[in-house]
Coordinates of C-alpha atoms in Angstrom, one line a residue:
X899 CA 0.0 0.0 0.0
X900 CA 3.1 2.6 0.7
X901 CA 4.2 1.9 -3.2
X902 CA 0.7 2.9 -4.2
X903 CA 1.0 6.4 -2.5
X904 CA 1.4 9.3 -4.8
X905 CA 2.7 12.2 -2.8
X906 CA 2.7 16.0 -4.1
X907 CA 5.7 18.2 -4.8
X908 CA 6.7 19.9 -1.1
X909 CA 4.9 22.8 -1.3
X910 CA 2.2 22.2 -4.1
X911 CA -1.9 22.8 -2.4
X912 CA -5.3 23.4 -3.6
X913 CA -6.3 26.9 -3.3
X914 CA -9.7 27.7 -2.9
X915 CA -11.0 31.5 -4.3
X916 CA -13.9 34.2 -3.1
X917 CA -14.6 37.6 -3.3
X918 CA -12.6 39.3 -1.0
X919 CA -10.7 35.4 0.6
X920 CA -8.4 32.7 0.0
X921 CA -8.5 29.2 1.4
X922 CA -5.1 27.0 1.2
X923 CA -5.0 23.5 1.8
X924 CA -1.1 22.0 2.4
X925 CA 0.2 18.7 1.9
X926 CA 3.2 19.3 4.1
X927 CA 4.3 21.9 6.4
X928 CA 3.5 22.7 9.8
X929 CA 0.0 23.7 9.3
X930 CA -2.7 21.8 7.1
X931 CA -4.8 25.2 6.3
X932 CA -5.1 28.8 6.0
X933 CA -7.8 31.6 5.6
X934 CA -6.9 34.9 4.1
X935 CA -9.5 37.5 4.2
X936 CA -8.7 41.1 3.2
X937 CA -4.9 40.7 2.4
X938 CA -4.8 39.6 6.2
X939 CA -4.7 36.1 7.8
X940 CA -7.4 35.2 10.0
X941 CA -7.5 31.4 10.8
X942 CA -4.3 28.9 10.2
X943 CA -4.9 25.3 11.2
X944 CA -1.8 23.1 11.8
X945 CA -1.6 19.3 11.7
X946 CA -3.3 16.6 13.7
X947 CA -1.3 13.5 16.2
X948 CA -3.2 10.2 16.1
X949 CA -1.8 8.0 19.0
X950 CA 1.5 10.0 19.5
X951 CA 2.5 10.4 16.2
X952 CA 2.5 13.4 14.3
X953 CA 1.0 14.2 10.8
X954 CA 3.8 16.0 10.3
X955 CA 5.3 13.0 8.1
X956 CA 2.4 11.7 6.3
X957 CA 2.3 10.5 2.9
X958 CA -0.5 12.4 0.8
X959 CA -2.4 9.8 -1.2
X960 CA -4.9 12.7 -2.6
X961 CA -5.5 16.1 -2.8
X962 CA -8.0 17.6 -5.3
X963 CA -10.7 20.5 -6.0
X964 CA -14.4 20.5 -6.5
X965 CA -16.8 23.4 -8.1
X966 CA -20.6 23.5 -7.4
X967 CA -22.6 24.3 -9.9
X968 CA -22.9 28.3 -10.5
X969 CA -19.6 28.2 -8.4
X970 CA -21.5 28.9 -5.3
X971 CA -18.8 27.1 -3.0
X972 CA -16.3 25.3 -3.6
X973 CA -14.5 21.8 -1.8
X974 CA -11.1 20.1 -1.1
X975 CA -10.7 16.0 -0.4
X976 CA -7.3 15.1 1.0
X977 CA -6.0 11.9 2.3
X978 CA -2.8 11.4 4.0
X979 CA -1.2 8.3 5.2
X980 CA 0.7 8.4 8.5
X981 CA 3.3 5.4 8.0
X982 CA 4.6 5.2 11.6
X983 CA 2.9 2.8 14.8
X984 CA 0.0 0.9 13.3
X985 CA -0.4 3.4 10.3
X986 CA -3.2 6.1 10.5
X987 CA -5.4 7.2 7.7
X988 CA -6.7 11.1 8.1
X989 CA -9.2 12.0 5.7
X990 CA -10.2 15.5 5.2
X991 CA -12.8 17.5 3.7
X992 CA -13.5 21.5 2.8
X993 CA -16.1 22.9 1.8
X994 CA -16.3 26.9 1.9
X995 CA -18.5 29.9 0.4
X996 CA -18.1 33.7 1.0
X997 CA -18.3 33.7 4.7
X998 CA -18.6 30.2 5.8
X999 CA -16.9 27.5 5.5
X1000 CA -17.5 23.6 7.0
X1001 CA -13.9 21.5 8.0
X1002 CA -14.7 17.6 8.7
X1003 CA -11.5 15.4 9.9
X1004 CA -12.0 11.3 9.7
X1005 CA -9.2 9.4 11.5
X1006 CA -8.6 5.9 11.4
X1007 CA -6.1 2.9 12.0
X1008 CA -4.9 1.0 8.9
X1009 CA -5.3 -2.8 9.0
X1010 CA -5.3 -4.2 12.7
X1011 CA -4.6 -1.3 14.7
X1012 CA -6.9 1.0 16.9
X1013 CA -6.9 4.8 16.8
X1014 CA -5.6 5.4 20.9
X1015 CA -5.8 9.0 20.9
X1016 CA -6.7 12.0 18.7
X1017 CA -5.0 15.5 19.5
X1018 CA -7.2 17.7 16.7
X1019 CA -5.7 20.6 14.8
X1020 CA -4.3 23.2 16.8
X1021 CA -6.5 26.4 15.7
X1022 CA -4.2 29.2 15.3
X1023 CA -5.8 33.0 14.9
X1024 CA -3.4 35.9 13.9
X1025 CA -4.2 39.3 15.5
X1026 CA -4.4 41.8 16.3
X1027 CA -7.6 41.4 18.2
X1028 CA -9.4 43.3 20.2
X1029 CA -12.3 41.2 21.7
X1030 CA -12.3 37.5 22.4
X1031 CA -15.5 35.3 22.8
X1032 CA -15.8 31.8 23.7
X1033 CA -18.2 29.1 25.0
X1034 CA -17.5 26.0 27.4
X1035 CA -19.7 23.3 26.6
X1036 CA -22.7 23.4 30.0
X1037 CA -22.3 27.4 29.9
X1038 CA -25.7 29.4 28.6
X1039 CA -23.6 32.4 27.9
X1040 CA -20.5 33.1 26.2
X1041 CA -17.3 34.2 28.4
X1042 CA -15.5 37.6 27.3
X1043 CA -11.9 38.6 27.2
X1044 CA -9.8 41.6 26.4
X1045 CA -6.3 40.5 25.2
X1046 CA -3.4 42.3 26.1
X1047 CA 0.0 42.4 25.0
X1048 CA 1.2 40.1 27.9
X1049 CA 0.8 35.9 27.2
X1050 CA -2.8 34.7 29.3
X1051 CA -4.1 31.1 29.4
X1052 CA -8.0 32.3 28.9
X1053 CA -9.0 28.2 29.9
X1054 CA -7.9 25.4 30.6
X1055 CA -9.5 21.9 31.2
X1056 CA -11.2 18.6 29.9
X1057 CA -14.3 20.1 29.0
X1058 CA -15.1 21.3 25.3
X1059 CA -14.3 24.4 24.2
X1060 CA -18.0 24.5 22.0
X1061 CA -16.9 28.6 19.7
X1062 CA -14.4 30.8 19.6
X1063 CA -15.2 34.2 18.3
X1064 CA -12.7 36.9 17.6
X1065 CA -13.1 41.0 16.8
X1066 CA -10.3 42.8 15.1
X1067 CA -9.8 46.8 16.4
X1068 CA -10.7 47.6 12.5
X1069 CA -14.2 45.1 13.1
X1070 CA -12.7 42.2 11.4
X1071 CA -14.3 39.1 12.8
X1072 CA -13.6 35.3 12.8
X1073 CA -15.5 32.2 14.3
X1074 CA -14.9 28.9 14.8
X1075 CA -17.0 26.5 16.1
X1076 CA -17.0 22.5 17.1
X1077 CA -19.4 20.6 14.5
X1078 CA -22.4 19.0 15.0
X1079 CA -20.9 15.9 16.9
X1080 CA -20.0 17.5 20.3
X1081 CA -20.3 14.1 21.8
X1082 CA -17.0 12.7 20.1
X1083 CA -15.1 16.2 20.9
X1084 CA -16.8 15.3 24.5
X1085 CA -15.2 11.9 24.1
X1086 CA -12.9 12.9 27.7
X1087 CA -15.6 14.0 29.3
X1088 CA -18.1 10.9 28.7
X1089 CA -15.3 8.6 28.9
X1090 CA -13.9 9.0 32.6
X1091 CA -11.2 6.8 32.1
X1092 CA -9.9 8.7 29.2
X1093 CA -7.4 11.9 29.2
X1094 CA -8.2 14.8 27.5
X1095 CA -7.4 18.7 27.3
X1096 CA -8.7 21.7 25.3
X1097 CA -6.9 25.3 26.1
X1098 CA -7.0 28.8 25.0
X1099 CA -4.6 31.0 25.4
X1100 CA -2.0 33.9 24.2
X1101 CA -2.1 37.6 23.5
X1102 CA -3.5 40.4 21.0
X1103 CA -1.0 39.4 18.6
X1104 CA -1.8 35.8 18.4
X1105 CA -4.6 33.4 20.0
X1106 CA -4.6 29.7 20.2
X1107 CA -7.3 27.1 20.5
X1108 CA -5.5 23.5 21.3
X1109 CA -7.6 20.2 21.4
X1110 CA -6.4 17.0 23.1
X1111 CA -9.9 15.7 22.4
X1112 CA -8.8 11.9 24.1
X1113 CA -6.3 9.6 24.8
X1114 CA -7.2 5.9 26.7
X1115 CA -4.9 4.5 28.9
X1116 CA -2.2 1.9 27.8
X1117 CA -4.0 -0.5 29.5
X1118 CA -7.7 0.0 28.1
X1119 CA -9.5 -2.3 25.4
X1120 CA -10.6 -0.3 22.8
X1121 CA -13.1 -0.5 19.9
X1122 CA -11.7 -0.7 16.3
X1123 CA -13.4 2.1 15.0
X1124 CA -12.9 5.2 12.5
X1125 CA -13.6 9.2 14.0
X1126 CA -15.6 11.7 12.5
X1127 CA -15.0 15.3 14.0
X1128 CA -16.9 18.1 12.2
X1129 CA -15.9 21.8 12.4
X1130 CA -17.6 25.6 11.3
X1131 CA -15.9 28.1 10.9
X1132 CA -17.2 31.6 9.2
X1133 CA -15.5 35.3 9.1
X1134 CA -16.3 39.2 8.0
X1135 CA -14.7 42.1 7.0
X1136 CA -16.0 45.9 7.8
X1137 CA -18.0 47.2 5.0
X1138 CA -18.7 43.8 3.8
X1139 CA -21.9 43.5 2.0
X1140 CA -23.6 41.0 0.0
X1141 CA -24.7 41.4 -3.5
X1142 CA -27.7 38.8 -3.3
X1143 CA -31.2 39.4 -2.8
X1144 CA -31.3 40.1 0.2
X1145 CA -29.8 44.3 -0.3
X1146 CA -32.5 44.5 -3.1
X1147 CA -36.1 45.4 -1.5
X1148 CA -37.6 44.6 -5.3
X1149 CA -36.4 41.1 -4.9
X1150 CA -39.3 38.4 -4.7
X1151 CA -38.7 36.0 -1.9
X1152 CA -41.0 33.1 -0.8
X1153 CA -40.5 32.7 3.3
X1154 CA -39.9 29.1 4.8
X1155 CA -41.2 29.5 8.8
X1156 CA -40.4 27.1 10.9
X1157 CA -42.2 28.7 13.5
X1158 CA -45.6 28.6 11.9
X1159 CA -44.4 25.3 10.0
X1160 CA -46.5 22.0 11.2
X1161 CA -43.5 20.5 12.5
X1162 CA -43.6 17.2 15.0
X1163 CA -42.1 16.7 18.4
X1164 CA -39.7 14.5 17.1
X1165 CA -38.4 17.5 15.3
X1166 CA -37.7 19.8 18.2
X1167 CA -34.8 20.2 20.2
X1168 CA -34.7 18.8 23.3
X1169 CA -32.2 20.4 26.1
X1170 CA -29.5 18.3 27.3
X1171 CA -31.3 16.8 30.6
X1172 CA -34.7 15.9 28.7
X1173 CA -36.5 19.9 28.8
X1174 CA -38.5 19.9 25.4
X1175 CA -38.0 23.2 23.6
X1176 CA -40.3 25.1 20.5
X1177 CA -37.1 25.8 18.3
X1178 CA -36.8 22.9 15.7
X1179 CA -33.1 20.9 15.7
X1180 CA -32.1 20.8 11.6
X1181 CA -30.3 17.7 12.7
X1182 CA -33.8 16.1 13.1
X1183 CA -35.1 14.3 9.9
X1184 CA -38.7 16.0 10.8
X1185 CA -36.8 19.2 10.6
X1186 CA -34.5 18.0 7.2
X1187 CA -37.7 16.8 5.4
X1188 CA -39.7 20.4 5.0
X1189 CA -36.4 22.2 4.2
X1190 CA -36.1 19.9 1.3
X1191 CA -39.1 19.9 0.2
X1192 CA -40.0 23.2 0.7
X1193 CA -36.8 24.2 -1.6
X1194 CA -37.7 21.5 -3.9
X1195 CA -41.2 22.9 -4.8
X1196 CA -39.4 27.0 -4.6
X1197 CA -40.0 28.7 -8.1
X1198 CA -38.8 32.1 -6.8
X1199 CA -35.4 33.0 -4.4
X1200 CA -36.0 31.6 -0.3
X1201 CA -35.8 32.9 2.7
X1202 CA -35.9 31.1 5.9
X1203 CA -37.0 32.2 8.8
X1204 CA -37.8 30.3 12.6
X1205 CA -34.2 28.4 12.8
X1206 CA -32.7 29.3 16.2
X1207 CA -29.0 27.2 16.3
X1208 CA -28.3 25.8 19.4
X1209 CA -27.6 22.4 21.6
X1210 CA -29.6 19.6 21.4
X1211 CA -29.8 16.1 23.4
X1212 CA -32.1 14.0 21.0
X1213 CA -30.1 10.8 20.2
X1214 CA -32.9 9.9 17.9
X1215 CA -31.8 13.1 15.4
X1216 CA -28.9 10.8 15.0
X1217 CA -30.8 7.9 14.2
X1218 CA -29.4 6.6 17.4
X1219 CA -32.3 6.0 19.5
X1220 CA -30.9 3.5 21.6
X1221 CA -29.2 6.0 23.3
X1222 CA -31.1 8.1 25.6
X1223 CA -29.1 11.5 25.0
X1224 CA -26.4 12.5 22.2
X1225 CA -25.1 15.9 22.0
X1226 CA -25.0 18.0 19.1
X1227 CA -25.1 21.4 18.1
X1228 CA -27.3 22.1 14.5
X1229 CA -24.8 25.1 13.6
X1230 CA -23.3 23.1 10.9
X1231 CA -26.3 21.3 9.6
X1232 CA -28.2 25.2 9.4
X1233 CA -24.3 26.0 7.0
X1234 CA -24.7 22.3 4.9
X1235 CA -28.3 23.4 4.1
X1236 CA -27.5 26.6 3.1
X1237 CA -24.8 25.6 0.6
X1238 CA -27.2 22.7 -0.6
X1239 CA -30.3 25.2 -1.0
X1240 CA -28.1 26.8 -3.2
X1241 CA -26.8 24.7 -4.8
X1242 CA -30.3 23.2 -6.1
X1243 CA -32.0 26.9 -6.1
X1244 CA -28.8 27.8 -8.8
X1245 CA -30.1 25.6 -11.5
X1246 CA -33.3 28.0 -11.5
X1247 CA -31.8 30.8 -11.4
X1248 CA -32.6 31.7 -7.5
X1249 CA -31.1 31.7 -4.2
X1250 CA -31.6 30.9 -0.8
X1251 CA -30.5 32.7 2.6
X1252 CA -31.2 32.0 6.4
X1253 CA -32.5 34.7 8.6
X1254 CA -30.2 35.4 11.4
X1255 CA -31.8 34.3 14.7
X1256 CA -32.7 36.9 17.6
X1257 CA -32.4 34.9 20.5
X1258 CA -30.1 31.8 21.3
X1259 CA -26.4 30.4 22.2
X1260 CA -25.9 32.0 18.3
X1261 CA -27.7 35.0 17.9
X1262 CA -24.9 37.1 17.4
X1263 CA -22.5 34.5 15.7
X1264 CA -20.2 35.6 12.5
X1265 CA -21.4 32.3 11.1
X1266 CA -25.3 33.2 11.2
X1267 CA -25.1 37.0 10.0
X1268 CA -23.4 35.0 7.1
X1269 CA -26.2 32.8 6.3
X1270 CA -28.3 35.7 6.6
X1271 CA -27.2 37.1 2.9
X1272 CA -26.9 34.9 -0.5
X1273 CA -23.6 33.5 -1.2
X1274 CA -21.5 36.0 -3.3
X1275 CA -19.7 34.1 -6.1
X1276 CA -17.6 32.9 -8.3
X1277 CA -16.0 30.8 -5.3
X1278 CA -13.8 28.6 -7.3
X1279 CA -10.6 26.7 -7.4
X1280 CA -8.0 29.2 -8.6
X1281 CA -4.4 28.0 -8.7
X1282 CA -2.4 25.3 -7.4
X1283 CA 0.4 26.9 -5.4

């Protein structure tokens, strides 16, 4: 299987192209990704450590581009090899439009041998900044920071570190958040017997989001199995607009509601704890089905309106209802189902956006002002470096 391996010139990677950003991907290097946003870099991820070993030395198998019709996003696959212990596969996958972008991460062991423990990108964010957000996992409010020029560890512990969100002193902002399944990034925390670490820290200049997300004990029998971590991230610049429907008042727009849509139970998110809410969970398939078919049926451009992001406990929105309670957070499904609306909405000529939300964990996210306007395009594949 090494013979088969085809690995990339050092330094060749896929470069993904907006109005107004950039997004590399990197076979080698120190860091795996990078965001550029206004001749300025905003978000650099660097490379992930499956049971000790480092990325660092992988062998990249594939690396390639992907247009959506109309180019209203664009997405990069990449597999690497890590051909140390029992040989770790990481799969990768990008998918970004103006704004918003989602970042999913598969690890697994090669052959016989068992994935021990996953250290995640380290997220790297390049100042200056001004204001720092974040949210622990349990909190119902985001914590708030003013970084100064001195070195502070903002947290530190086992528990998940759920968004970041960072304000430049010119209004620049960047977000990044943990995907839809917070109960594998909460693998330390459900496991007792299992290590595991996220941290935030540094300065003005430069802050950094770490995740140890779990390591089992020499000693521990372990499952064979493959990990799926899913990330959002989304960003802004200051006199950013969007050129969709949404500035034009003359635009036609038919309105999706979820909050006067006839939607069951078994779509609504339930609170971690068992406390049924009124806000639907887009991870639900009672929730999925009317956004399809509602954009299915659209002959004019959509907006959506009722969606409230948040935290819900519902295992059986992940067709998991054995389990009594699965966390997960709909952010990124509320992103997929954006870039999908769009993508079917394109081949008539319309366009779909979200409403930002009023109230909620999300209200005054990056990521949902975003899917508040239609995607700006071309976003395309534009060079290989």
């Amino acid at each position: 299987m090494k013979s088969s391996i085809e690995q990339p010139m050092a330094g060749e990677g896929k470069i993904i192209a907006g109005p107004g950003f950039t997004g590399t991907v990197r076979p080698d290097g120190d860091r795996v990704f990078e965001l550029t946003a206004g001749k300025r870099s905003l978000l650099r991820l660097g490379r992930v450590r499956c049971g000790g070993f480092a990325e660092t030395g992988a062998l990249v198998r594939k690396l390639r581009c992907h247009e959506s019709l109309g180019s209203q996003s664009a997405s990069i696959d990449m597999e690497s090899i890590v051909p140390f212990g029992c040989e770790y596969r990481i799969e990768r996958e990008l998918e970004m439009a103006s704004g918003i972008a989602l970042w999913t991460v598969d690890v697994s062991a090669v052959s016989r041998g068992i994935v021990s423990a996953v250290e995640l990108e380290p997220v790297v964010f390049p100042g200056p900044w001004a204001k720092l957000e974040y949210l622990v996992y349990g909190e119902s409010e985001f914590r708030t920071a003013s970084p100064g020029e001195e070195h502070t560890e903002f947290l530190r512990g086992r528990e998940l570190i759920v968004s970041v969100r960072l304000t430049a002193p010119d209004g620049a902002r960047v977000e990044f958040n943990a995907g839809g399944d917070l109960w594998r990034h909460r693998a330390a925390m459900r496991l007792p017997e299992v290590a595991g670490e996220y941290a935030l820290a540094g300065s003005a200049g430069e802050i950094v989001l770490t995740r140890n997300v779990f390591a089992f004990p020499v000693e521990a029998v372990i499952e064979k199995r493959p990990w799926r971590f899913r990330n959002s991230f989304a960003w802004s610049l200051p006199g950013d607009v969007s050129a969709g429907p949404d500035s034009d008042a003359e635009a036609e727009e038919t309105v999706l509601d979820y909050a006067a849509a006839e939607l069951p139970e078994s779509g609504r998110r339930i609170e971690c704890g068992g406390r049924g809410t009124a806000f639907p969970c887009l991870t639900s398939a009672a929730a999925r089905r009317i956004f399809r078919d509602f954009v299915r049926r659209a002959g004019s451009n959509v907006r959506v309106t009722g969606l409230v992001p948040g935290i819900c406990g519902a295992a059986a929105h992940l067709e998991r209802p054995g389990r009594k309670e699965l966390e997960h957070l709909d952010l990124d499904d509320c992103i997929a189902f954006y870039l999908w609306g769009n993508r079917r909405l394109a081949e008539k000529g319309f366009q779909l956006r979200i409403a930002p939300a009023s109230e909620g964990l999300f209200a005054g996210s990056v990521c949902a002002a975003n899917l508040g306007r239609c995607p700006r395009v071309p976003v395309e594949e534009w060079r290989e470096e």
